[in-house]
Amino acid sequence: GAVVSQHPSRVICKSGTSVKIECRSLDFQATTMFWYRQFPKKSLMLMATSNEGSKATYEQGVEKDKFLINHASLTLSTLTVTSAHPEDSSFYICSARDHGQGNYGYTFGSGTRLTVV
Amino acid sequence: DAKTTQPPSMDCAEGRAANLPCNHSTISGNEYVYWYRQIHSQGPQYIIHGLKNNETNEMASLIITEDRKSSTLILPHATLRDTAVYYCIGGGTNDMRFGAGTRLTVKP
């Protein structure tokens, strides 16, 4: 089945620094990937839609200059949290859809737990 | 995506069937019903999906009402490892948006 790999699984960074999270579709090509964040005991919140070769589409209230998304190839999307602050600490999850699998929805990565100190 | 409503929590005895309801009264005719689950600190895991007909796979069964306004996910023999948050999603054509889900606790 479709596999989405997310790296790193955990990261701790200092306030003011930037952190990059990678999302790879291992056995399929994904023209579209999605980025979510999840706070403790809350549901996943869609942050942005990452489109290969074009600009990402951000959800209302998500700062595009703070959460930089690059989708340079059909198998890789990256999310960079710039000038991180403690309130950016969260669980970030990516997903991708394998269109070759018809309507089988989306495959999710295992998530990245970001802690900003 | 259609708005979905699920009970916030449910308990189930180990070995018994777990029946998780979902209301998706605003779902449109071409939108699928998807079920995912999330075990603590992991990414969501696909369970099953359907459009109109009932569906069954190795993990679960999905019963969709004839009017498509609601559905029920059935885990036939729940185990302790099925303890998770279960999300019902209506849509999925362009993106996947999550509601609050149901926290299922399987008890010994």
Short mmCIF file of C-alpha atoms in Angstrom, two decimals:
data_model
loop_
_atom_site.label_atom_id
_atom_site.label_comp_id
_atom_site.label_asym_id
_atom_site.label_seq_id
_atom_site.Cartn_x
_atom_site.Cartn_y
_atom_site.Cartn_z
CA GLY A 1 0.00 0.00 0.00
CA ALA A 2 0.86 3.66 -0.20
CA VAL A 3 3.47 4.81 2.31
CA VAL A 4 4.22 8.33 3.45
CA SER A 5 7.43 8.91 5.36
CA GLN A 6 7.84 11.92 7.61
CA HIS A 7 11.11 13.08 9.12
CA PRO A 8 12.14 13.83 11.78
CA SER A 9 9.76 12.16 14.19
CA ARG A 10 10.83 14.44 17.02
CA VAL A 11 12.73 17.70 17.13
CA ILE A 12 13.62 20.19 19.81
CA CYS A 13 14.75 23.64 18.77
CA LYS A 14 15.51 26.95 20.39
CA SER A 15 13.23 29.95 20.07
CA GLY A 16 14.05 32.02 17.02
CA THR A 17 15.49 29.19 14.96
CA SER A 18 13.93 27.45 11.98
CA VAL A 19 12.98 23.82 11.64
CA LYS A 20 12.37 21.84 8.46
CA ILE A 21 10.07 18.84 8.33
CA GLU A 22 10.11 16.50 5.34
CA CYS A 23 7.24 14.50 3.94
CA ARG A 24 7.94 11.87 1.29
CA SER A 25 5.66 9.59 -0.66
CA LEU A 26 7.74 6.43 -0.93
CA ASP A 27 5.97 4.36 -3.55
CA PHE A 28 3.75 6.77 -5.39
CA GLN A 29 3.76 10.24 -6.83
CA ALA A 30 1.77 12.92 -5.07
CA THR A 31 0.94 16.12 -6.87
CA THR A 32 -0.79 17.28 -3.72
CA MET A 33 0.22 16.89 -0.11
CA PHE A 34 -1.36 18.30 3.00
CA TRP A 35 0.02 19.61 6.26
CA TYR A 36 -1.78 19.45 9.58
CA ARG A 37 -1.01 20.44 13.11
CA GLN A 38 -2.46 18.89 16.22
CA PHE A 39 -2.44 20.19 19.76
CA PRO A 40 -2.77 17.82 22.72
CA LYS A 41 -6.18 16.17 22.97
CA LYS A 42 -7.38 18.10 19.94
CA SER A 43 -8.21 17.04 16.43
CA LEU A 44 -6.05 17.56 13.36
CA MET A 45 -6.27 21.01 11.87
CA LEU A 46 -5.52 21.45 8.18
CA MET A 47 -2.84 24.10 7.75
CA ALA A 48 -2.14 24.11 4.04
CA THR A 49 -2.32 22.27 0.77
CA SER A 50 1.02 21.74 -0.91
CA ASN A 51 0.96 21.64 -4.70
CA GLU A 52 3.89 20.31 -6.73
CA GLY A 53 5.47 23.06 -8.77
CA SER A 54 3.27 25.85 -7.48
CA LYS A 55 2.53 27.86 -4.38
CA ALA A 56 0.88 26.26 -1.41
CA THR A 57 -2.66 27.15 -0.43
CA TYR A 58 -2.94 28.14 3.21
CA GLU A 59 -5.98 27.87 5.43
CA GLN A 60 -7.36 30.99 6.98
CA GLY A 61 -5.37 32.10 9.98
CA VAL A 62 -2.19 30.23 9.02
CA GLU A 63 0.76 32.54 8.40
CA LYS A 64 2.37 31.65 5.10
CA ASP A 65 5.57 33.51 5.94
CA LYS A 66 5.96 31.56 9.14
CA PHE A 67 5.12 28.14 7.78
CA LEU A 68 7.00 27.86 4.51
CA ILE A 69 5.98 25.00 2.27
CA ASN A 70 7.98 23.73 -0.66
CA HIS A 71 6.81 20.95 -2.94
CA ALA A 72 9.64 20.72 -5.42
CA SER A 73 9.09 17.18 -6.60
CA LEU A 74 6.28 14.67 -6.91
CA THR A 75 7.51 12.78 -3.90
CA LEU A 76 8.67 15.44 -1.47
CA SER A 77 7.07 18.31 0.37
CA THR A 78 8.76 20.25 3.15
CA LEU A 79 7.35 22.42 5.90
CA THR A 80 9.71 24.94 7.48
CA VAL A 81 8.68 26.58 10.71
CA THR A 82 10.55 29.87 10.70
CA SER A 83 11.52 31.87 13.77
CA ALA A 84 9.96 29.25 15.97
CA HIS A 85 8.29 30.23 19.24
CA PRO A 86 7.15 28.02 22.11
CA GLU A 87 3.54 28.35 20.93
CA ASP A 88 4.57 26.62 17.69
CA SER A 89 5.21 23.48 19.70
CA SER A 90 2.81 20.93 18.30
CA PHE A 91 2.43 17.66 16.45
CA TYR A 92 2.76 18.22 12.69
CA ILE A 93 1.41 15.63 10.29
CA CYS A 94 1.52 15.39 6.52
CA SER A 95 -0.60 13.37 4.14
CA ALA A 96 -0.70 12.57 0.46
CA ARG A 97 -3.13 10.98 -1.89
CA ASP A 98 -2.21 8.20 -4.25
CA HIS A 99 -4.47 8.88 -7.20
CA GLY A 100 -3.55 5.51 -8.59
CA GLN A 101 -5.47 3.94 -5.75
CA GLY A 102 -8.75 5.50 -6.77
CA ASN A 103 -10.81 6.81 -3.89
CA TYR A 104 -8.78 5.29 -1.10
CA GLY A 105 -8.43 8.62 0.61
CA TYR A 106 -5.18 9.82 1.97
CA THR A 107 -2.15 8.23 3.52
CA PHE A 108 -0.68 9.98 6.53
CA GLY A 109 2.85 10.27 7.78
CA SER A 110 3.71 9.26 11.32
CA GLY A 111 3.98 12.86 12.45
CA THR A 112 6.66 15.18 13.83
CA ARG A 113 6.57 16.36 17.39
CA LEU A 114 8.11 19.81 17.56
CA THR A 115 9.13 21.30 20.87
CA VAL A 116 10.37 24.87 20.91
CA VAL A 117 12.31 25.83 24.04
CA ASP B 1 -16.35 18.33 2.97
CA ALA B 2 -19.50 17.47 4.83
CA LYS B 3 -19.86 18.37 8.48
CA THR B 4 -19.81 15.25 10.64
CA THR B 5 -21.04 14.63 14.16
CA GLN B 6 -19.74 11.83 16.37
CA PRO B 7 -20.13 11.04 20.06
CA PRO B 8 -17.05 12.26 21.93
CA SER B 9 -16.36 8.95 23.63
CA MET B 10 -17.42 5.32 23.83
CA ASP B 11 -16.41 2.25 25.76
CA CYS B 12 -16.41 -1.31 24.52
CA ALA B 13 -15.61 -4.62 26.17
CA GLU B 14 -12.76 -6.59 24.71
CA GLY B 15 -13.98 -9.22 22.28
CA ARG B 16 -17.30 -7.53 21.70
CA ALA B 17 -18.34 -5.57 18.66
CA ALA B 18 -17.73 -1.84 18.72
CA ASN B 19 -20.30 0.20 16.83
CA LEU B 20 -19.27 3.79 16.20
CA PRO B 21 -21.93 6.10 14.76
CA CYS B 22 -21.45 9.15 12.60
CA ASN B 23 -23.92 11.70 11.35
CA HIS B 24 -23.10 13.35 8.01
CA SER B 25 -26.44 14.78 6.96
CA THR B 26 -24.89 17.42 4.69
CA ILE B 27 -22.90 14.99 2.59
CA SER B 28 -23.32 15.45 -1.14
CA GLY B 29 -24.06 12.72 -3.61
CA ASN B 30 -20.52 12.21 -4.83
CA GLU B 31 -18.74 12.48 -1.49
CA TYR B 32 -17.36 9.38 0.11
CA VAL B 33 -17.51 8.54 3.79
CA TYR B 34 -14.05 7.79 5.17
CA TRP B 35 -13.06 6.39 8.52
CA TYR B 36 -9.64 6.84 10.04
CA ARG B 37 -8.31 6.20 13.48
CA GLN B 38 -5.45 7.70 15.42
CA ILE B 39 -3.59 5.95 18.15
CA HIS B 40 -1.81 8.25 20.54
CA SER B 41 1.06 10.22 19.00
CA GLN B 42 0.80 8.54 15.62
CA GLY B 43 -0.51 9.63 12.24
CA PRO B 44 -4.09 8.70 11.30
CA GLN B 45 -4.59 5.22 9.92
CA TYR B 46 -7.04 4.49 7.13
CA ILE B 47 -9.76 2.03 8.07
CA ILE B 48 -12.43 1.92 5.41
CA HIS B 49 -14.48 4.08 3.08
CA GLY B 50 -17.73 3.87 1.15
CA LEU B 51 -20.13 5.77 -1.05
CA LYS B 52 -23.54 4.09 -0.94
CA ASN B 53 -23.08 0.40 -0.35
CA ASN B 54 -22.02 -1.26 2.84
CA GLU B 55 -18.37 -2.19 2.85
CA THR B 56 -16.25 -4.73 4.68
CA ASN B 57 -12.53 -5.28 4.86
CA GLU B 58 -10.13 -7.04 7.16
CA MET B 59 -10.35 -4.28 9.73
CA ALA B 60 -13.99 -3.29 9.88
CA SER B 61 -17.41 -3.02 8.32
CA LEU B 62 -19.09 0.19 7.25
CA ILE B 63 -22.85 0.47 7.23
CA ILE B 64 -24.24 3.51 5.39
CA THR B 65 -27.90 4.37 5.67
CA GLU B 66 -29.93 4.49 2.50
CA ASP B 67 -30.31 8.26 2.70
CA ARG B 68 -26.53 8.52 3.33
CA LYS B 69 -27.07 10.87 6.22
CA SER B 70 -25.35 8.61 8.70
CA SER B 71 -23.09 5.62 8.95
CA THR B 72 -21.77 3.16 11.50
CA LEU B 73 -18.30 1.73 11.71
CA ILE B 74 -18.26 -1.77 13.16
CA LEU B 75 -15.20 -3.39 14.68
CA PRO B 76 -16.48 -6.96 15.00
CA HIS B 77 -14.23 -8.18 17.80
CA ALA B 78 -12.59 -5.25 19.51
CA THR B 79 -9.18 -5.73 21.08
CA LEU B 80 -7.26 -3.52 23.48
CA ARG B 81 -5.18 -2.33 20.53
CA ASP B 82 -8.29 -0.84 18.97
CA THR B 83 -8.32 1.85 21.65
CA ALA B 84 -7.94 5.05 19.64
CA VAL B 85 -9.72 8.16 18.38
CA TYR B 86 -11.91 7.32 15.40
CA TYR B 87 -12.66 9.96 12.81
CA CYS B 88 -15.51 9.93 10.33
CA ILE B 89 -14.97 12.22 7.35
CA GLY B 90 -17.39 13.09 4.61
CA GLY B 91 -15.80 14.24 1.41
CA GLY B 92 -12.14 13.76 0.62
CA THR B 93 -12.41 14.94 -2.95
CA ASN B 94 -10.04 17.84 -2.56
CA ASP B 95 -8.78 17.53 0.98
CA MET B 96 -9.38 15.70 4.25
CA ARG B 97 -10.73 17.70 7.17
CA PHE B 98 -11.15 16.19 10.59
CA GLY B 99 -13.88 16.67 13.14
CA ALA B 100 -13.52 15.95 16.82
CA GLY B 101 -13.85 12.18 16.45
CA THR B 102 -14.86 9.52 18.96
CA ARG B 103 -12.44 8.30 21.59
CA LEU B 104 -13.02 4.55 21.81
CA THR B 105 -11.72 2.79 24.88
CA VAL B 106 -11.67 -1.00 24.77
CA LYS B 107 -11.71 -2.44 28.25
CA PRO B 108 -10.61 -5.90 29.37
#
